[in-house]
């Protein structure tokens, strides 16, 4: 909404500057051109009033807590519009008097009137210059805000792209680590299976023979117990090796 209001402001500043310049030119123009200029100024004054109405509608849509600044600006623009209408009326009156004097054979241009016209023209030009400067300042500020927004969007886009690249790299590393761990687990399972079969094959006969002939001495029991204990320790070592490798990967 504020962007629409600022757009109307810029249009109003440009239009009122043109009106001020034309009002100042009216006294110096030939009669035919003066008539055309007066009609042109009347048309532009109507356009300026329409812009004020549009700005007023925009201000009414602003939340009450943020409306104060815009309301002050609207009051200033309305005062400026009233001053333009007053100046235009004076210019039209002077134009009518000049036409009447020409018809009566009297130009009616005294030195005092000329000085008054010069002062009025100077004031109008100064107001026009201030309005143009204000409009230019608004345009510069709007451009700066737009540039900052574009820079922020570009910076955010670079962050998103870097995050995507890191996610792709992480996904590839996880896939590779998963394949390596799967292969290691399979190799360890095969190795443990072979060791278990070897131990069972080598000692099953001994256990059966000892039980059959009753030669199951305490010494023999301790020997076989130690062998199976070593086998269990070996299994635990393989498991710990796999866990340590997994921790280094992740």
CSV table of C-alpha atoms in Angstrom, one decimal:
chain,number,residue,atom,x,y,z
A,1,UNK,CA,0.0,0.0,0.0
A,2,UNK,CA,2.8,2.5,0.9
A,3,UNK,CA,4.3,1.9,-2.5
A,4,UNK,CA,1.1,3.1,-4.2
A,5,UNK,CA,0.9,6.1,-1.9
A,6,UNK,CA,4.5,7.0,-2.7
A,7,UNK,CA,3.8,6.6,-6.4
A,8,UNK,CA,0.9,9.1,-6.1
A,9,UNK,CA,3.2,11.4,-4.2
A,10,UNK,CA,5.7,11.4,-7.0
A,11,UNK,CA,3.0,12.1,-9.7
A,12,UNK,CA,1.6,14.9,-7.5
A,13,UNK,CA,5.0,16.5,-7.1
A,14,UNK,CA,5.7,16.5,-10.8
A,15,UNK,CA,2.2,17.7,-11.7
A,16,UNK,CA,2.2,20.6,-9.2
A,17,UNK,CA,5.7,21.6,-10.4
A,18,UNK,CA,4.4,21.8,-13.9
A,19,UNK,CA,1.3,23.8,-12.8
A,20,UNK,CA,3.5,26.3,-10.9
A,21,UNK,CA,5.7,26.9,-13.9
A,22,UNK,CA,2.8,27.4,-16.2
A,23,UNK,CA,1.0,29.8,-13.8
A,24,UNK,CA,4.3,31.8,-13.7
A,25,UNK,CA,4.4,32.0,-17.5
A,26,UNK,CA,0.8,33.1,-18.0
A,27,UNK,CA,1.5,36.9,-17.6
A,28,UNK,CA,4.3,36.9,-20.2
A,29,UNK,CA,2.5,35.0,-22.9
A,30,UNK,CA,0.7,36.6,-25.9
A,31,UNK,CA,-3.1,36.7,-25.6
A,32,UNK,CA,-3.8,33.6,-27.8
A,33,UNK,CA,-1.2,31.5,-25.9
A,34,UNK,CA,-2.5,32.7,-22.6
A,35,UNK,CA,-5.9,31.4,-23.3
A,36,UNK,CA,-4.6,28.0,-24.2
A,37,UNK,CA,-2.3,28.0,-21.2
A,38,UNK,CA,-5.2,28.8,-18.8
A,39,UNK,CA,-7.2,25.9,-20.2
A,40,UNK,CA,-4.3,23.6,-19.8
A,41,UNK,CA,-3.7,24.6,-16.2
A,42,UNK,CA,-7.4,24.1,-15.3
A,43,UNK,CA,-7.1,20.5,-16.7
A,44,UNK,CA,-4.0,19.8,-14.7
A,45,UNK,CA,-5.5,21.2,-11.5
A,46,UNK,CA,-8.3,18.7,-11.9
A,47,UNK,CA,-5.8,15.9,-12.3
A,48,UNK,CA,-4.0,17.0,-9.2
A,49,UNK,CA,-7.3,16.9,-7.2
A,50,UNK,CA,-7.9,13.4,-8.4
A,51,UNK,CA,-4.4,12.4,-7.2
A,52,UNK,CA,-5.2,13.9,-3.8
A,53,UNK,CA,-8.4,11.9,-3.6
A,54,UNK,CA,-6.4,8.7,-4.4
A,55,UNK,CA,-3.8,9.4,-1.8
A,56,UNK,CA,-6.6,10.1,0.8
A,57,UNK,CA,-8.2,6.7,0.0
A,58,UNK,CA,-4.8,5.0,0.5
A,59,UNK,CA,-4.3,6.8,3.9
A,60,UNK,CA,-7.7,5.6,5.1
A,61,UNK,CA,-6.5,2.0,4.6
A,62,UNK,CA,-3.5,2.4,6.8
A,63,UNK,CA,-3.8,1.0,10.3
A,64,UNK,CA,-4.5,3.8,12.8
A,65,UNK,CA,-1.2,3.4,14.7
A,66,UNK,CA,0.7,4.1,11.5
A,67,UNK,CA,-1.5,6.7,9.9
A,68,UNK,CA,-0.2,9.9,11.6
A,69,UNK,CA,2.8,10.5,9.4
A,70,UNK,CA,0.8,10.0,6.2
A,71,UNK,CA,-2.0,12.3,7.5
A,72,UNK,CA,0.5,15.1,8.1
A,73,UNK,CA,1.8,14.7,4.6
A,74,UNK,CA,-1.8,14.9,3.2
A,75,UNK,CA,-2.5,18.1,5.1
A,76,UNK,CA,0.6,19.6,3.6
A,77,UNK,CA,-0.4,18.5,0.1
A,78,UNK,CA,-3.9,19.9,0.5
A,79,UNK,CA,-2.5,23.3,1.6
A,80,UNK,CA,-0.2,23.3,-1.4
A,81,UNK,CA,-3.2,22.5,-3.6
A,82,UNK,CA,-5.1,25.4,-2.1
A,83,UNK,CA,-2.1,27.8,-2.7
A,84,UNK,CA,-1.9,26.7,-6.3
A,85,UNK,CA,-5.6,27.4,-6.9
A,86,UNK,CA,-5.3,30.8,-5.3
A,87,UNK,CA,-2.3,31.6,-7.5
A,88,UNK,CA,-4.2,30.5,-10.5
A,89,UNK,CA,-7.2,32.6,-9.6
A,90,UNK,CA,-4.9,35.6,-9.3
A,91,UNK,CA,-3.4,34.8,-12.6
A,92,UNK,CA,-6.8,34.6,-14.2
A,93,UNK,CA,-7.9,37.9,-12.7
A,94,UNK,CA,-4.7,39.5,-14.0
A,95,UNK,CA,-5.3,37.9,-17.4
A,96,UNK,CA,-8.9,39.3,-17.4
A,97,UNK,CA,-7.8,42.7,-16.3
A,98,UNK,CA,-5.2,42.7,-19.1
A,99,UNK,CA,-7.7,41.7,-21.7
A,100,UNK,CA,-10.1,44.4,-20.5
A,101,UNK,CA,-7.3,47.0,-20.5
A,102,UNK,CA,-6.3,46.0,-24.0
A,103,UNK,CA,-9.9,46.4,-25.1
A,104,UNK,CA,-10.0,49.8,-23.5
A,105,UNK,CA,-6.7,50.8,-24.9
A,106,UNK,CA,-4.8,50.8,-21.6
A,107,UNK,CA,-2.2,48.2,-21.0
A,108,UNK,CA,-2.4,48.6,-17.2
A,109,UNK,CA,1.1,47.5,-16.5
A,110,UNK,CA,2.6,49.8,-13.9
A,111,UNK,CA,6.0,49.3,-12.4
A,112,UNK,CA,4.5,48.2,-9.1
A,113,UNK,CA,2.4,45.5,-10.8
A,114,UNK,CA,5.5,44.3,-12.6
A,115,UNK,CA,7.5,44.0,-9.4
A,116,UNK,CA,4.6,42.1,-7.7
A,117,UNK,CA,4.4,39.7,-10.6
A,118,UNK,CA,8.2,39.1,-10.5
A,119,UNK,CA,8.0,38.4,-6.7
A,120,UNK,CA,5.1,36.0,-7.2
A,121,UNK,CA,6.9,34.2,-10.0
A,122,UNK,CA,10.1,33.9,-7.9
A,123,UNK,CA,8.1,32.3,-5.1
A,124,UNK,CA,6.4,29.9,-7.4
A,125,UNK,CA,9.7,28.8,-8.9
A,126,UNK,CA,11.1,28.3,-5.5
A,127,UNK,CA,8.2,26.1,-4.4
A,128,UNK,CA,8.4,24.2,-7.7
A,129,UNK,CA,12.1,23.6,-7.1
A,130,UNK,CA,11.4,22.3,-3.5
A,131,UNK,CA,8.7,19.9,-4.8
A,132,UNK,CA,11.0,18.6,-7.5
A,133,UNK,CA,13.8,18.0,-4.9
A,134,UNK,CA,11.4,16.2,-2.6
A,135,UNK,CA,10.1,14.0,-5.4
A,136,UNK,CA,13.7,13.2,-6.4
A,137,UNK,CA,14.6,12.3,-2.8
A,138,UNK,CA,11.7,10.0,-2.6
A,139,UNK,CA,12.7,8.3,-5.8
A,140,UNK,CA,16.3,7.9,-4.6
A,141,UNK,CA,15.2,6.4,-1.3
A,142,UNK,CA,12.8,4.0,-3.1
A,143,UNK,CA,15.7,2.9,-5.4
A,144,UNK,CA,18.0,2.3,-2.4
A,145,UNK,CA,15.3,0.1,-0.6
A,146,UNK,CA,14.8,-1.9,-3.8
A,147,UNK,CA,18.6,-2.4,-4.2
A,148,UNK,CA,18.9,-3.6,-0.6
A,149,UNK,CA,16.1,-6.1,-1.1
A,150,UNK,CA,17.7,-7.5,-4.2
A,151,UNK,CA,21.0,-7.9,-2.4
A,152,UNK,CA,19.4,-9.7,0.5
A,153,UNK,CA,17.5,-12.0,-1.9
A,154,UNK,CA,20.8,-12.8,-3.7
A,155,UNK,CA,22.6,-13.5,-0.5
A,156,UNK,CA,19.8,-15.8,0.7
A,157,UNK,CA,19.8,-17.7,-2.6
A,158,UNK,CA,23.5,-18.3,-2.3
A,159,UNK,CA,23.0,-19.7,1.3
A,160,UNK,CA,20.3,-22.1,0.0
A,161,UNK,CA,22.5,-23.3,-2.8
A,162,UNK,CA,25.4,-24.0,-0.5
A,163,UNK,CA,23.1,-25.9,1.9
A,164,UNK,CA,21.9,-28.0,-1.0
A,165,UNK,CA,25.4,-28.9,-2.0
A,166,UNK,CA,26.3,-29.9,1.6
A,167,UNK,CA,23.2,-32.1,1.8
A,168,UNK,CA,24.2,-33.8,-1.5
A,169,UNK,CA,27.7,-34.4,-0.2
A,170,UNK,CA,26.4,-35.7,3.1
A,171,UNK,CA,24.0,-38.0,1.4
A,172,UNK,CA,26.8,-39.4,-0.8
A,173,UNK,CA,29.1,-40.0,2.2
A,174,UNK,CA,26.3,-41.7,4.1
A,175,UNK,CA,25.6,-44.0,1.2
A,176,UNK,CA,29.3,-44.9,0.8
A,177,UNK,CA,29.7,-45.5,4.6
A,178,UNK,CA,26.6,-47.7,4.6
A,179,UNK,CA,28.0,-49.8,1.8
A,180,UNK,CA,31.4,-50.1,3.6
A,181,UNK,CA,29.8,-51.1,6.9
A,182,UNK,CA,27.5,-53.6,5.2
A,183,UNK,CA,30.5,-55.3,3.5
A,184,UNK,CA,32.5,-55.4,6.8
A,185,UNK,CA,29.6,-56.9,8.7
A,186,UNK,CA,29.2,-59.6,6.1
A,187,UNK,CA,32.9,-60.4,6.1
A,188,UNK,CA,32.9,-60.6,9.9
A,189,UNK,CA,29.8,-62.8,9.9
A,190,UNK,CA,31.5,-65.2,7.5
A,191,UNK,CA,34.7,-65.2,9.5
A,192,UNK,CA,32.9,-65.8,12.8
A,193,UNK,CA,30.8,-68.5,11.2
A,194,UNK,CA,34.0,-70.3,10.0
A,195,UNK,CA,35.7,-70.0,13.4
A,196,UNK,CA,32.6,-71.3,15.2
A,197,UNK,CA,32.4,-74.3,12.8
A,198,UNK,CA,36.1,-75.0,13.2
A,199,UNK,CA,35.9,-74.9,17.0
A,200,UNK,CA,32.8,-77.1,17.2
A,201,UNK,CA,34.3,-79.6,14.7
A,202,UNK,CA,37.6,-79.8,16.6
A,203,UNK,CA,36.2,-80.1,20.1
A,204,UNK,CA,32.8,-81.8,19.7
A,205,UNK,CA,34.5,-85.2,19.4
A,206,UNK,CA,36.6,-84.6,22.5
A,207,UNK,CA,33.6,-83.6,24.6
A,208,UNK,CA,31.7,-86.6,23.5
A,209,UNK,CA,34.6,-89.0,24.2
A,210,UNK,CA,35.2,-87.5,27.6
A,211,UNK,CA,31.6,-87.8,28.5
A,212,UNK,CA,31.4,-91.4,27.2
A,213,UNK,CA,34.4,-92.7,29.1
A,214,UNK,CA,34.0,-90.6,32.2
A,215,UNK,CA,37.3,-88.9,31.8
A,216,UNK,CA,35.9,-85.4,32.3
A,217,UNK,CA,38.5,-84.2,34.8
A,218,UNK,CA,38.7,-80.7,36.2
A,219,UNK,CA,41.8,-80.0,34.2
A,220,UNK,CA,40.1,-80.9,30.9
A,221,UNK,CA,37.1,-78.8,31.9
A,222,UNK,CA,39.3,-75.7,32.5
A,223,UNK,CA,41.1,-76.2,29.2
A,224,UNK,CA,37.9,-76.3,27.2
A,225,UNK,CA,36.3,-73.5,29.1
A,226,UNK,CA,39.3,-71.3,28.4
A,227,UNK,CA,39.1,-72.1,24.7
A,228,UNK,CA,35.5,-71.1,24.5
A,229,UNK,CA,36.2,-68.0,26.5
A,230,UNK,CA,38.9,-67.0,24.0
A,231,UNK,CA,36.4,-67.5,21.2
A,232,UNK,CA,33.8,-65.2,23.0
A,233,UNK,CA,36.5,-62.6,23.5
A,234,UNK,CA,37.4,-62.7,19.8
A,235,UNK,CA,33.7,-62.1,18.9
A,236,UNK,CA,33.5,-59.1,21.2
A,237,UNK,CA,36.7,-57.7,19.7
A,238,UNK,CA,35.2,-57.9,16.2
A,239,UNK,CA,32.0,-56.2,17.4
A,240,UNK,CA,34.0,-53.4,19.1
A,241,UNK,CA,36.1,-52.9,15.9
A,242,UNK,CA,33.0,-52.4,13.8
A,243,UNK,CA,31.5,-50.0,16.3
A,244,UNK,CA,34.7,-47.9,16.4
A,245,UNK,CA,34.8,-47.7,12.6
A,246,UNK,CA,31.2,-46.6,12.5
A,247,UNK,CA,31.9,-43.8,15.0
A,248,UNK,CA,34.8,-42.5,13.0
A,249,UNK,CA,32.7,-42.4,9.8
A,250,UNK,CA,29.8,-40.5,11.4
